Amino acid sequence: MNASAILNAREHGDMTAQVEPITASGADSRREASPHILVVDDDPMVRNTVMSMLRAQGFQPQGCSSGAEALQAIEAHTPDLIVLDYTMPGMDGIELCRLLRERRATRLIPIIMITGVLGTEMAVQALESGVTDFLNKPINLAELEARVHAHLRSKFLVDQLEDLENVILAMTKAVEAKDPYTEGHSGRVAELAVRVGEAMGLDEDALRSLRLGGLLHDIGKIAIPDRILQKPDELSEEERHIVSRHAAVSQDICESIHSLTTVADIIRHHHEKMDGSGYPDGLRGDQIALPTRILTTCDIFDSLTTRRPYREPMSAPQACRALDDMARDGQLDPAVTAKVRQAVSKNGDAGSHP
Amino acid sequence: MNASAILNAREHGDMTAQVEPITASGADSRREASPHILVVDDDPMVRNTVMSMLRAQGFQPQGCSSGAEALQAIEAHTPDLIVLDYTMPGMDGIELCRLLRERRATRLIPIIMITGVLGTEMAVQALESGVTDFLNKPINLAELEARVHAHLRSKFLVDQLEDLENVILAMTKAVEAKDPYTEGHSGRVAELAVRVGEAMGLDEDALRSLRLGGLLHDIGKIAIPDRILQKPDELSEEERHIVSRHAAVSQDICESIHSLTTVADIIRHHHEKMDGSGYPDGLRGDQIALPTRILTTCDIFDSLTTRRPYREPMSAPQACRALDDMARDGQLDPAVTAKVRQAVSKNGDAGSHP
């Protein structure tokens, strides 16, 4: 018997059959590149020792003998990790570190600082300037290996996190694309929420949660049959029952999230209102976390400015007025609605989506 | 005007309306706990110095004065990070480290070893025993802070990765649940593939990719309308066109994955055959990566043992014979089909799914 014959196109699939073959360059760009490490030290002895130790571990480090040279090298090719001497003539390690932390492209690169005996004042100054970790002279191979490995690992994990976020974005987009009236909704809400969050001074982790919460806030819909999601009329009793039963999916997802507590909070609580009139838990005021309040407001804004089978979309200014009304009624946080207004007018947002 | 009134139950939704309120204990278990750090040193001076430095940074460390005491403490409450002395009477740091690396529950806990001047032999021995990083005496506050932060951060990122994997699992389950004939397919394939991968000696990263690739291999289906996915008859020309057009979703996802190259490879290539007769790229033999070969085989096994509208499911032994036939025909890797047979018979797998 031939098992392949049993598997028809749908179940074992033609899904990918018509995908274009990957070009050589496409395949290359996806291959894992060796991490790029920069070694910055004016002392050729130390620099060469570190570089040959790194080479022995399979890396191909690049050496620089001054801060100025390092800045040029970084401009040309952003490194994955920098090993940096504390004492250098001209621009010293601390000064270079401060400069790199001010720039968006280099803000998060791990920097390991080479020091002699580490005095307290020097250490505090180094940490404040943005140094990630230290390596004492005389340099020990095992310590260098452990430290480089640890910090590259963090970067690798962050890259993987971004990948998984992109997978979730693609899945969300695909689900929404089946309904022209919701197409792009979660992506737009996530994007607007992050801009509002930035304007309100949220940190990097909170912004990531906001983005992910935006993508996932309507995730319960994934389990609702197309015929109900796309029905233009009022839902029947039975259909409403199916919809609410599938709330279990959101619940499932919230329960599987242990470290991203803000995301779980957003998924569960983005229908809470400041005056306690929302659901499912009737939270009020400060019981609702700021990221969740932001998401709620952005979600309503996007719904109002989107065309539905039974009504025309509002313009952005109209929607902002509606949000202000809800803030005055005590349902939304006025500090958030004000920032949403700024964000959408800055954006030159024309308002309605097709 | 009242904006809420405009938003009907479906669009701004009743999805979560009927979720049970979270109980107090449920809410607590989700709150972010302070990381649990264990400090193991027989010298009370060093131990107390490290612990008071950690307390100054807001941690609540637990101290142990011997390896045996540490083992008990770890048994009672798995720590997030261990600071461990090299020299201790009785069980020394190296010995404790080896023990912890042998156990599944403690295999991945970061261990920072306190040492004096680090000799080469000692360093090699420490790394081989599974030490993650070093901290030299006399202990410097800034170094301790930098190192603890770096290793806790890695652990936090791994936790987030697991969360996102669970989100993707929940999304996949929800999509599959709409079709009784595919319900649970991706989860079962992922689970079987990981067991086969373990038996074939794949490392931690490859196993994670295998799990994720298993969950995502059919992700293109997410964009296919229910009416086509669930149609019991042969697809029409137009329907086949819709199906293949949605291959773009798989493509999208592959292109958004930069660090998880194995996952992208699995999504794209799990219909390749060893003799080059597969698609989309007609790869053959070693051109197909081992994780992808494993996934392909597990995918076929699960399809064969699942009931479809138009045929009965095979039993596990029948399906294994079919896989062996395909290996003999040159389509599958016989080393993989042999391990699949072992994995499903070990499992006492009854074979068919409802």
PDB file of C-alpha atoms in Angstrom, chain A residues 206-321:
ATOM      1  CA  ALA A 206       5.708  47.521  29.424  1.00  0.00           C
ATOM      2  CA  LEU A 207       5.743  48.634  25.786  1.00  0.00           C
ATOM      3  CA  ARG A 208       6.388  45.079  24.626  1.00  0.00           C
ATOM      4  CA  SER A 209       3.488  43.863  26.751  1.00  0.00           C
ATOM      5  CA  LEU A 210       1.295  46.591  25.316  1.00  0.00           C
ATOM      6  CA  ARG A 211       2.148  45.544  21.769  1.00  0.00           C
ATOM      7  CA  LEU A 212       1.481  41.896  22.520  1.00  0.00           C
ATOM      8  CA  GLY A 213      -1.669  42.666  24.497  1.00  0.00           C
ATOM      9  CA  GLY A 214      -2.912  44.695  21.537  1.00  0.00           C
ATOM     10  CA  LEU A 215      -2.327  41.790  19.184  1.00  0.00           C
ATOM     11  CA  LEU A 216      -3.998  39.313  21.517  1.00  0.00           C
ATOM     12  CA  HIS A 217      -6.846  41.268  23.111  1.00  0.00           C
ATOM     13  CA  ASP A 218      -9.477  39.843  20.757  1.00  0.00           C
ATOM     14  CA  ILE A 219      -7.904  36.414  20.533  1.00  0.00           C
ATOM     15  CA  GLY A 220     -11.103  34.738  21.726  1.00  0.00           C
ATOM     16  CA  LYS A 221     -12.514  35.441  18.261  1.00  0.00           C
ATOM     17  CA  ILE A 222     -10.147  32.906  16.753  1.00  0.00           C
ATOM     18  CA  ALA A 223     -12.429  30.131  17.963  1.00  0.00           C
ATOM     19  CA  ILE A 224     -15.682  31.622  16.686  1.00  0.00           C
ATOM     20  CA  PRO A 225     -17.002  30.119  13.439  1.00  0.00           C
ATOM     21  CA  ASP A 226     -16.810  32.434  10.413  1.00  0.00           C
ATOM     22  CA  ARG A 227     -20.587  32.323   9.865  1.00  0.00           C
ATOM     23  CA  ILE A 228     -21.189  33.971  13.252  1.00  0.00           C
ATOM     24  CA  LEU A 229     -18.306  36.451  13.092  1.00  0.00           C
ATOM     25  CA  GLN A 230     -19.384  37.647   9.662  1.00  0.00           C
ATOM     26  CA  LYS A 231     -23.143  37.694  10.211  1.00  0.00           C
ATOM     27  CA  PRO A 232     -24.408  41.196   9.451  1.00  0.00           C
ATOM     28  CA  ASP A 233     -27.588  40.861  11.566  1.00  0.00           C
ATOM     29  CA  GLU A 234     -28.237  40.609  15.275  1.00  0.00           C
ATOM     30  CA  LEU A 235     -27.039  37.280  16.733  1.00  0.00           C
ATOM     31  CA  SER A 236     -29.567  34.643  17.760  1.00  0.00           C
ATOM     32  CA  GLU A 237     -29.707  33.315  21.301  1.00  0.00           C
ATOM     33  CA  GLU A 238     -27.872  30.153  20.261  1.00  0.00           C
ATOM     34  CA  GLU A 239     -25.199  32.108  18.412  1.00  0.00           C
ATOM     35  CA  ARG A 240     -24.600  34.373  21.402  1.00  0.00           C
ATOM     36  CA  HIS A 241     -24.155  31.237  23.459  1.00  0.00           C
ATOM     37  CA  ILE A 242     -21.494  29.918  21.069  1.00  0.00           C
ATOM     38  CA  VAL A 243     -19.706  33.260  21.224  1.00  0.00           C
ATOM     39  CA  SER A 244     -19.621  33.387  25.000  1.00  0.00           C
ATOM     40  CA  ARG A 245     -18.627  29.724  25.314  1.00  0.00           C
ATOM     41  CA  HIS A 246     -15.530  30.528  23.320  1.00  0.00           C
ATOM     42  CA  ALA A 247     -14.450  33.011  25.951  1.00  0.00           C
ATOM     43  CA  ALA A 248     -12.751  29.899  27.306  1.00  0.00           C
ATOM     44  CA  VAL A 249     -10.041  30.440  24.696  1.00  0.00           C
ATOM     45  CA  SER A 250      -9.082  33.829  26.129  1.00  0.00           C
ATOM     46  CA  GLN A 251      -9.152  32.260  29.560  1.00  0.00           C
ATOM     47  CA  ASP A 252      -6.886  29.406  28.380  1.00  0.00           C
ATOM     48  CA  ILE A 253      -4.391  31.884  27.015  1.00  0.00           C
ATOM     49  CA  CYS A 254      -4.411  34.013  30.153  1.00  0.00           C
ATOM     50  CA  GLU A 255      -3.761  30.948  32.261  1.00  0.00           C
ATOM     51  CA  SER A 256      -0.825  29.858  30.114  1.00  0.00           C
ATOM     52  CA  ILE A 257       0.874  33.235  30.578  1.00  0.00           C
ATOM     53  CA  HIS A 258       2.966  33.342  33.747  1.00  0.00           C
ATOM     54  CA  SER A 259       5.731  35.850  33.129  1.00  0.00           C
ATOM     55  CA  LEU A 260       3.915  38.290  30.841  1.00  0.00           C
ATOM     56  CA  THR A 261       1.444  39.302  33.531  1.00  0.00           C
ATOM     57  CA  THR A 262       0.640  42.622  31.871  1.00  0.00           C
ATOM     58  CA  VAL A 263      -0.436  40.830  28.701  1.00  0.00           C
ATOM     59  CA  ALA A 264      -2.757  38.509  30.615  1.00  0.00           C
ATOM     60  CA  ASP A 265      -4.163  41.529  32.423  1.00  0.00           C
ATOM     61  CA  ILE A 266      -4.867  43.295  29.125  1.00  0.00           C
ATOM     62  CA  ILE A 267      -6.580  40.263  27.580  1.00  0.00           C
ATOM     63  CA  ARG A 268      -8.798  39.796  30.598  1.00  0.00           C
ATOM     64  CA  HIS A 269      -9.523  43.385  31.575  1.00  0.00           C
ATOM     65  CA  HIS A 270      -9.740  45.471  28.397  1.00  0.00           C
ATOM     66  CA  HIS A 271     -13.513  45.796  28.858  1.00  0.00           C
ATOM     67  CA  GLU A 272     -13.277  47.207  32.385  1.00  0.00           C
ATOM     68  CA  LYS A 273     -14.401  50.820  32.856  1.00  0.00           C
ATOM     69  CA  MET A 274     -13.011  53.408  35.313  1.00  0.00           C
ATOM     70  CA  ASP A 275     -16.404  53.721  37.059  1.00  0.00           C
ATOM     71  CA  GLY A 276     -16.704  49.966  37.656  1.00  0.00           C
ATOM     72  CA  SER A 277     -19.377  49.480  34.986  1.00  0.00           C
ATOM     73  CA  GLY A 278     -17.197  47.184  32.833  1.00  0.00           C
ATOM     74  CA  TYR A 279     -16.618  43.437  32.868  1.00  0.00           C
ATOM     75  CA  PRO A 280     -15.679  40.681  33.666  1.00  0.00           C
ATOM     76  CA  ASP A 281     -14.549  41.738  37.157  1.00  0.00           C
ATOM     77  CA  GLY A 282     -16.098  45.227  37.560  1.00  0.00           C
ATOM     78  CA  LEU A 283     -12.719  46.749  38.451  1.00  0.00           C
ATOM     79  CA  ARG A 284     -12.601  50.518  38.956  1.00  0.00           C
ATOM     80  CA  GLY A 285     -10.028  53.344  38.838  1.00  0.00           C
ATOM     81  CA  ASP A 286      -6.512  52.366  39.890  1.00  0.00           C
ATOM     82  CA  GLN A 287      -7.498  48.701  40.050  1.00  0.00           C
ATOM     83  CA  ILE A 288      -7.162  48.843  36.263  1.00  0.00           C
ATOM     84  CA  ALA A 289      -3.463  48.960  35.316  1.00  0.00           C
ATOM     85  CA  LEU A 290      -2.291  51.836  33.116  1.00  0.00           C
ATOM     86  CA  PRO A 291      -1.321  49.610  30.118  1.00  0.00           C
ATOM     87  CA  THR A 292      -4.804  48.076  30.216  1.00  0.00           C
ATOM     88  CA  ARG A 293      -6.453  51.524  30.341  1.00  0.00           C
ATOM     89  CA  ILE A 294      -4.383  52.552  27.319  1.00  0.00           C
ATOM     90  CA  LEU A 295      -5.354  49.429  25.403  1.00  0.00           C
ATOM     91  CA  THR A 296      -9.053  49.828  26.207  1.00  0.00           C
ATOM     92  CA  THR A 297      -9.067  53.383  24.899  1.00  0.00           C
ATOM     93  CA  CYS A 298      -7.156  52.533  21.704  1.00  0.00           C
ATOM     94  CA  ASP A 299      -9.444  49.554  21.085  1.00  0.00           C
ATOM     95  CA  ILE A 300     -12.546  51.754  21.270  1.00  0.00           C
ATOM     96  CA  PHE A 301     -10.917  54.397  19.058  1.00  0.00           C
ATOM     97  CA  ASP A 302     -10.172  51.851  16.344  1.00  0.00           C
ATOM     98  CA  SER A 303     -13.646  50.313  16.521  1.00  0.00           C
ATOM     99  CA  LEU A 304     -15.297  53.729  16.169  1.00  0.00           C
ATOM    100  CA  THR A 305     -13.192  54.673  13.143  1.00  0.00           C
ATOM    101  CA  THR A 306     -13.820  51.373  11.333  1.00  0.00           C
ATOM    102  CA  ARG A 307     -16.714  50.773   8.920  1.00  0.00           C
ATOM    103  CA  ARG A 308     -19.178  48.093  10.037  1.00  0.00           C
ATOM    104  CA  PRO A 309     -21.986  46.406   8.106  1.00  0.00           C
ATOM    105  CA  TYR A 310     -24.553  48.497   9.998  1.00  0.00           C
ATOM    106  CA  ARG A 311     -22.868  51.917  10.331  1.00  0.00           C
ATOM    107  CA  GLU A 312     -20.443  54.367   8.764  1.00  0.00           C
ATOM    108  CA  PRO A 313     -17.020  54.940  10.383  1.00  0.00           C
ATOM    109  CA  MET A 314     -16.384  58.059  12.480  1.00  0.00           C
ATOM    110  CA  SER A 315     -13.575  60.459  11.553  1.00  0.00           C
ATOM    111  CA  ALA A 316     -10.619  60.622  13.969  1.00  0.00           C
ATOM    112  CA  PRO A 317     -11.730  63.975  15.485  1.00  0.00           C
ATOM    113  CA  GLN A 318     -15.285  62.634  15.939  1.00  0.00           C
ATOM    114  CA  ALA A 319     -13.927  59.505  17.637  1.00  0.00           C
ATOM    115  CA  CYS A 320     -11.703  61.598  19.933  1.00  0.00           C
ATOM    116  CA  ARG A 321     -14.736  63.643  20.973  1.00  0.00           C
TER     117      ARG A 321
END
